[in-house]
PDB file of C-alpha atoms and ligand atoms in Angstrom:
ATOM      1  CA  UNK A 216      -4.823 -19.738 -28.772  1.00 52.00           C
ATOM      2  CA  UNK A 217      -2.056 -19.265 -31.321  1.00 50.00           C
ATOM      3  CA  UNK A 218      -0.617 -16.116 -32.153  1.00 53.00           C
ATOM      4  CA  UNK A 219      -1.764 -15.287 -35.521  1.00 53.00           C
ATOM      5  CA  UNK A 220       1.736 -14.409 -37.641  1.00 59.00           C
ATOM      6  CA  UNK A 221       2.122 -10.867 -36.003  1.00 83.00           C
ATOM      7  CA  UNK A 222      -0.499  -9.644 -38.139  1.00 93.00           C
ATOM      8  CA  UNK A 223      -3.980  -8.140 -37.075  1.00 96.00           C
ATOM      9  CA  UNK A 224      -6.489 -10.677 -37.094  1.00 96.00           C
ATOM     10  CA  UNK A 225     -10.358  -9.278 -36.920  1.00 97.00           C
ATOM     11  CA  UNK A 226     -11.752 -12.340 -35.930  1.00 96.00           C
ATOM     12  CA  UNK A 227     -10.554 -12.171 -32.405  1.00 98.00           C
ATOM     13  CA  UNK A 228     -12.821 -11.860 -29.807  1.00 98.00           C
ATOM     14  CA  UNK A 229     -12.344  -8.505 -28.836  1.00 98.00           C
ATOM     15  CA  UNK A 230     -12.725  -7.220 -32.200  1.00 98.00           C
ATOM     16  CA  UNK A 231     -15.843  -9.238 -32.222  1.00 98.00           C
ATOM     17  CA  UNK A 232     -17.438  -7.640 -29.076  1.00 98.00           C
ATOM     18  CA  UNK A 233     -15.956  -4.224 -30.268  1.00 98.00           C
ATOM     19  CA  UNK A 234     -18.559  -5.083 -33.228  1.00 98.00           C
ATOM     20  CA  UNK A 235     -21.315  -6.385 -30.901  1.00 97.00           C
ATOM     21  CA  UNK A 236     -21.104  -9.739 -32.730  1.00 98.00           C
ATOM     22  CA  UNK A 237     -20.565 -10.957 -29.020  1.00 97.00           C
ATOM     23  CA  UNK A 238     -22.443 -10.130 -25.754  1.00 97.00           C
ATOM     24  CA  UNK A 239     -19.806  -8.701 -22.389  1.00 97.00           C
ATOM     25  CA  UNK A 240     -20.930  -6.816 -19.206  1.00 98.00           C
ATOM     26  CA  UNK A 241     -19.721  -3.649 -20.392  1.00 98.00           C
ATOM     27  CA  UNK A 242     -19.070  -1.433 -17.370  1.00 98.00           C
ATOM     28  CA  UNK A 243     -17.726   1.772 -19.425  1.00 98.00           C
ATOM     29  CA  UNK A 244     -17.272   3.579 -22.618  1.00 98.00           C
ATOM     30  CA  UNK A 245     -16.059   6.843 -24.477  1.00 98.00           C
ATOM     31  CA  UNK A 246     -15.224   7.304 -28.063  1.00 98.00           C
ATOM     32  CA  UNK A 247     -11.653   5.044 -27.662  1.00 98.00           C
ATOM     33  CA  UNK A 248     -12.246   2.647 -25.209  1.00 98.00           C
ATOM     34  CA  UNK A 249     -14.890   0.183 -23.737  1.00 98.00           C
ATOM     35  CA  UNK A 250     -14.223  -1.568 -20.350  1.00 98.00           C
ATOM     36  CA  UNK A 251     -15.881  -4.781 -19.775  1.00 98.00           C
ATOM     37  CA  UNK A 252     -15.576  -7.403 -16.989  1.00 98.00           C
ATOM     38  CA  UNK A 253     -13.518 -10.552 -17.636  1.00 97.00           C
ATOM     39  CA  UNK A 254     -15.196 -13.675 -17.760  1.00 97.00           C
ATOM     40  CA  UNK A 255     -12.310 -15.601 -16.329  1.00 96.00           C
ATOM     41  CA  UNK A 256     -11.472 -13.358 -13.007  1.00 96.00           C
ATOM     42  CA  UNK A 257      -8.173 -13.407 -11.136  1.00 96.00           C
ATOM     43  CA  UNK A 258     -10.219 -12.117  -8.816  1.00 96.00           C
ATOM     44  CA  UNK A 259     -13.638 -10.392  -7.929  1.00 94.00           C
ATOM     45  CA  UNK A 260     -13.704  -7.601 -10.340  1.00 96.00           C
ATOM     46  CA  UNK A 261     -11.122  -8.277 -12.640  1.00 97.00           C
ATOM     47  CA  UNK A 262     -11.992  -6.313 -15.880  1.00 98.00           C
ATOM     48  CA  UNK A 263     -10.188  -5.515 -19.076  1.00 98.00           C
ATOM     49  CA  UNK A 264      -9.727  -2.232 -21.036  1.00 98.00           C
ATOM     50  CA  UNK A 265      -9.995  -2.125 -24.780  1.00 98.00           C
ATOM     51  CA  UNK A 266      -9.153   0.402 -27.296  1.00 98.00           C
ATOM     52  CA  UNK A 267     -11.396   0.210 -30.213  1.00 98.00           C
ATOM     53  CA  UNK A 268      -8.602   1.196 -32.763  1.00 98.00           C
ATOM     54  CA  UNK A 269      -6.768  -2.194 -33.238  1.00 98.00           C
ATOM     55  CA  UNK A 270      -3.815  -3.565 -32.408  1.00 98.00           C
ATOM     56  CA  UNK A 271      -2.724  -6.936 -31.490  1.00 98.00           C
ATOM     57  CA  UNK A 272      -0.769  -5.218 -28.605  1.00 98.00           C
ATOM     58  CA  UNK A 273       1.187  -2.546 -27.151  1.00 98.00           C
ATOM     59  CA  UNK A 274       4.154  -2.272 -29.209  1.00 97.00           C
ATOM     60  CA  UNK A 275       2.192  -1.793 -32.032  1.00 97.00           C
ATOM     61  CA  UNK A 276      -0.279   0.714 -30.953  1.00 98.00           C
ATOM     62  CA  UNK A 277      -0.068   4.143 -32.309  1.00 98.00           C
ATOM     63  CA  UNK A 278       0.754   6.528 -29.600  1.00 98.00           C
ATOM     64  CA  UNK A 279      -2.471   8.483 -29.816  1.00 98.00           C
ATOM     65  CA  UNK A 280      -4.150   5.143 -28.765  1.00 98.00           C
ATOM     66  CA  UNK A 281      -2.431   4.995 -25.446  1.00 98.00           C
ATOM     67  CA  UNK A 282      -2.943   8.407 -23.706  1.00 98.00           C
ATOM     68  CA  UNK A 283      -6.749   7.681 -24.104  1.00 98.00           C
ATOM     69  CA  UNK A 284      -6.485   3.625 -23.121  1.00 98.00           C
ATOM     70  CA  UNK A 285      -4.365   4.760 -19.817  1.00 98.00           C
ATOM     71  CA  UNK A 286      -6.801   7.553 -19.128  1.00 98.00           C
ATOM     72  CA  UNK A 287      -9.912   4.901 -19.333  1.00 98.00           C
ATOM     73  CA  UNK A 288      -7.566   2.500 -17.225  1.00 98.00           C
ATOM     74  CA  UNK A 289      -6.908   4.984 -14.529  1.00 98.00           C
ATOM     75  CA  UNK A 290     -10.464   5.967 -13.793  1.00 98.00           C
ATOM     76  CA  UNK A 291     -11.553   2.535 -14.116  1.00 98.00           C
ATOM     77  CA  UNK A 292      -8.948   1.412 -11.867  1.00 98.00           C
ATOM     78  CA  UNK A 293     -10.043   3.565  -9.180  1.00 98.00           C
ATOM     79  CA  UNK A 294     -14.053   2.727  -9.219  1.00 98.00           C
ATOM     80  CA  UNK A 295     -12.723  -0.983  -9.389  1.00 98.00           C
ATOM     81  CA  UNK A 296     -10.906  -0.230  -5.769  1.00 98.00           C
ATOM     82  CA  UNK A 297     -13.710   1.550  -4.283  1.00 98.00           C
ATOM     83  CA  UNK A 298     -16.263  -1.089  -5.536  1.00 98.00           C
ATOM     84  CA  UNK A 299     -14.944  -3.692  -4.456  1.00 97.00           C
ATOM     85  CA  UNK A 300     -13.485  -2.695  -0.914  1.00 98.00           C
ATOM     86  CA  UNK A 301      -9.775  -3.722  -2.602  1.00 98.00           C
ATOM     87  CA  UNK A 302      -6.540  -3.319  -0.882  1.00 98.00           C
ATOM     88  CA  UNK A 303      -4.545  -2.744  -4.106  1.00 98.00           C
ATOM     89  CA  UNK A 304      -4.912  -2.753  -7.906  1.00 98.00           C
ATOM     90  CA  UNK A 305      -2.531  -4.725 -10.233  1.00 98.00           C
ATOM     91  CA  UNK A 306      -2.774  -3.986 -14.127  1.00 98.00           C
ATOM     92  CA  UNK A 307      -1.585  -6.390 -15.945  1.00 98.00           C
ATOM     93  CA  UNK A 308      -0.853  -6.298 -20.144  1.00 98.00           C
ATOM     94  CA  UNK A 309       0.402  -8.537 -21.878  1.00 97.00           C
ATOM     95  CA  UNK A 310       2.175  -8.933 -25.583  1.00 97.00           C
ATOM     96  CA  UNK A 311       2.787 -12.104 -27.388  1.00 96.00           C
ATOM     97  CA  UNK A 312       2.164 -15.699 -26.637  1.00 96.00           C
ATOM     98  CA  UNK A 313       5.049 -15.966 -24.830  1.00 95.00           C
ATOM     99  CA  UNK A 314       4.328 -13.288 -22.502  1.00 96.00           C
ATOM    100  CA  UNK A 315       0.726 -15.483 -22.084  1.00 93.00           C
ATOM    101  CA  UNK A 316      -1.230 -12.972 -24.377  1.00 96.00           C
ATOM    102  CA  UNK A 317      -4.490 -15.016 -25.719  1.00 96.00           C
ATOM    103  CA  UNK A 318      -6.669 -12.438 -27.401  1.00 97.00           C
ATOM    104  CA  UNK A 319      -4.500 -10.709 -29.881  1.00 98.00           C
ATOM    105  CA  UNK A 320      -6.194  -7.167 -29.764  1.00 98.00           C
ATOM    106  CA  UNK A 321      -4.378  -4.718 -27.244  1.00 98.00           C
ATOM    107  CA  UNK A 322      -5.850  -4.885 -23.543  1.00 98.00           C
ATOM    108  CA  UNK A 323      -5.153  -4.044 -20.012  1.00 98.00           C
ATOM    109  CA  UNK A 324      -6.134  -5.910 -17.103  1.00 98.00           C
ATOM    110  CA  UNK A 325      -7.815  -4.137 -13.833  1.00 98.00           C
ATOM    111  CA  UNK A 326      -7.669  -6.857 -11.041  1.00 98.00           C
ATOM    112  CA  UNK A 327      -8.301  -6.204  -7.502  1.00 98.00           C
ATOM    113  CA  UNK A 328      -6.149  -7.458  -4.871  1.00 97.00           C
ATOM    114  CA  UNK A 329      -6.589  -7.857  -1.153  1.00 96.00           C
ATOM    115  CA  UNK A 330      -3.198  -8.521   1.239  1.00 95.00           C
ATOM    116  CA  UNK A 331      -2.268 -12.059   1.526  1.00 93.00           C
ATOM    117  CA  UNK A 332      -4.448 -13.334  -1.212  1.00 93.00           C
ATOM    118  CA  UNK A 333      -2.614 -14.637  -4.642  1.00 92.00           C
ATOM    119  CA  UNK A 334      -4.226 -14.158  -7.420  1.00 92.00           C
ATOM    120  CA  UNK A 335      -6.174 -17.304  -9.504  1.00 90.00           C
ATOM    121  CA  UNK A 336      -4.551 -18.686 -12.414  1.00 87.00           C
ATOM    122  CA  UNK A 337      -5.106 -16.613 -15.655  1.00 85.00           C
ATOM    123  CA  UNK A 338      -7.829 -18.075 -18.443  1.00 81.00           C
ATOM    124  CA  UNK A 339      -9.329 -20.489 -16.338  1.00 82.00           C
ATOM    125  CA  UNK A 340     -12.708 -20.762 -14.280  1.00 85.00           C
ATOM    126  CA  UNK A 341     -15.489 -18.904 -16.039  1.00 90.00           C
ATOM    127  CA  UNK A 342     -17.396 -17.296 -13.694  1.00 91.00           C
ATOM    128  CA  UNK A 343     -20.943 -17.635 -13.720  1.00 92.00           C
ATOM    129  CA  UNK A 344     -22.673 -14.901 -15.482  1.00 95.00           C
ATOM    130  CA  UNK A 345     -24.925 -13.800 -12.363  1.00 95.00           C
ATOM    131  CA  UNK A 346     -21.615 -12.779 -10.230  1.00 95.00           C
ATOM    132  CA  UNK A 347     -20.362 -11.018 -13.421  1.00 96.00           C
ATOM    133  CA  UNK A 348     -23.918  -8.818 -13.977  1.00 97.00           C
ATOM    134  CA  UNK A 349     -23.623  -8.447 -10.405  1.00 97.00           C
ATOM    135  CA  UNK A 350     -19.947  -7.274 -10.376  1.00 97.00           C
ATOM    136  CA  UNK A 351     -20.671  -4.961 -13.661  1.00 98.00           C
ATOM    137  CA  UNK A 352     -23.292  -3.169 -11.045  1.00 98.00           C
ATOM    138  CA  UNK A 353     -21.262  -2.419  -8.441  1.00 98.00           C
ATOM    139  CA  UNK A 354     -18.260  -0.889 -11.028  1.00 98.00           C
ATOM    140  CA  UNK A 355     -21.237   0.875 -12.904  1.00 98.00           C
ATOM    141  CA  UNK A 356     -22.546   2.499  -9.494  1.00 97.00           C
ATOM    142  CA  UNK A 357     -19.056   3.857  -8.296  1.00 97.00           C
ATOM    143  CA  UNK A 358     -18.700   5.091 -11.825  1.00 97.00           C
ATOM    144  CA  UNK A 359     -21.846   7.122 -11.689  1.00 96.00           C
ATOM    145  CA  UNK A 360     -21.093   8.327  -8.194  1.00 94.00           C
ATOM    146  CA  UNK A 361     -17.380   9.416  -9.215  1.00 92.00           C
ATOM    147  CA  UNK A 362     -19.728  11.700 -11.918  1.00 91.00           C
ATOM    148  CA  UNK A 363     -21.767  13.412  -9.867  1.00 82.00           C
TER     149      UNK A 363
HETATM  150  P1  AMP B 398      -4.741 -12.116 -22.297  1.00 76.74           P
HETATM  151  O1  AMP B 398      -4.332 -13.504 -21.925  1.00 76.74           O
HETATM  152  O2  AMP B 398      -3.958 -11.029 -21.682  1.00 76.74           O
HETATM  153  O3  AMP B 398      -4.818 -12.013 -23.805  1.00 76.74           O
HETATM  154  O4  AMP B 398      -6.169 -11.911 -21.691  1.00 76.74           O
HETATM  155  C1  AMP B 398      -7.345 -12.280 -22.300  1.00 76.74           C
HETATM  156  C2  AMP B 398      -8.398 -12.221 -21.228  1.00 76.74           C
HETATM  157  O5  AMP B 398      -9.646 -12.207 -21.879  1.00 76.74           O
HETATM  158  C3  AMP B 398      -8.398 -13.406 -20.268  1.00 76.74           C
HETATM  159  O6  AMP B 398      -8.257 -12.930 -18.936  1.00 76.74           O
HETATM  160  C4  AMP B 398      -9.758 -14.055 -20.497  1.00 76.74           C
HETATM  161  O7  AMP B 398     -10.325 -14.519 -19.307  1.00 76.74           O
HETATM  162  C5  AMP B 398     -10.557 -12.924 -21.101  1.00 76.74           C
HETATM  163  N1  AMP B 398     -11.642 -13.274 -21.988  1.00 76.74           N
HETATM  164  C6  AMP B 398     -11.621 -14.191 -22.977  1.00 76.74           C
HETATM  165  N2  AMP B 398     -12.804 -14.201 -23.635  1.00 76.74           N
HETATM  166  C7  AMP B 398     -13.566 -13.242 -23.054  1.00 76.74           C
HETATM  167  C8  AMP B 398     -14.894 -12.750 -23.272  1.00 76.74           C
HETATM  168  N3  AMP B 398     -15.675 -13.248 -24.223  1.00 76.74           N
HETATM  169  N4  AMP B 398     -15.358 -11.751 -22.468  1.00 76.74           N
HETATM  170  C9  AMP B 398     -14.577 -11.266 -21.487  1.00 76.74           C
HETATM  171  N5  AMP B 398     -13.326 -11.673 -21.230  1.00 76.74           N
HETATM  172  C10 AMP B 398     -12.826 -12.655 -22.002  1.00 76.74           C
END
């Protein structure tokens, strides 16, 4: 995907789902963020963080967008460890084309990691959507039991 002239486009897909033009397994949201899984995963559980105010990235996010995204990122971070047994979390984010960005509206990466295993190759491989409803789940049920 091209990088649309450093300027906001709204017809990316994040914008889109942010809209509910377009279906995701949404796993969490509060009034600045939704958290959805990724439907190319790195790895079992991979899921991505979205602010709803937009920006195509980090650099030009207002600060008062990042406190909340990091806050989201952090608790979603931990349910995606407990969830899904995982030896470590990497968060990934990345800005510009060059840096392998593909959807132009900021995001941050949860992916689980277990030792010794290297992570799959980023955008590629959709998963099928039965292992993604089923992954949603198990986020959704830490998340509820992290509540109580
Ligand atoms: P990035 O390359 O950092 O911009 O990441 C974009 C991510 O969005 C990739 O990991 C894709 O697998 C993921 N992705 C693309 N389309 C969708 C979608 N419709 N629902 C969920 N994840 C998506």
């Amino acid at each position: 995907m091209s990088e649309p002239m450093n300027t906001y486009q709204t017809d990316n897909i994040f914008a889109k789902i942010l809209r509910g033009e377009i279906a995701c397994e949404k796993v969490f949201e509060d009034k600045d963020t939704i958290a959805f899984m990724d439907i190319m995963p790195q790895s079992e559980g991979h899921l991505l963080v979205v602010p709803k105010q937009a920006s195509l990235g980090l650099l030009d996010a207002e600060q008062v967008v990042i406190g909340p995204l990091f806050t989201t990122v952090q608790k979603l971070a931990k349910a995606a460890k407990i969830a899904f047994y995982a030896d470590g979390i990497t968060i990934m984010q990345f800005n510009g084309a060059s840096a392998g960005q593909t959807v132009f509206h900021l995001h941050v990466h949860i992916i689980p990691r277990y030792d010794n295993v290297p992570l799959r190759a980023h955008g590629t491989g959709t998963e099928k959507a039965t292992t993604i409803k089923l992954n949603a789940e198990k986020i959704k049920n830490v998340l509820n039991e992290m509540a109580e």
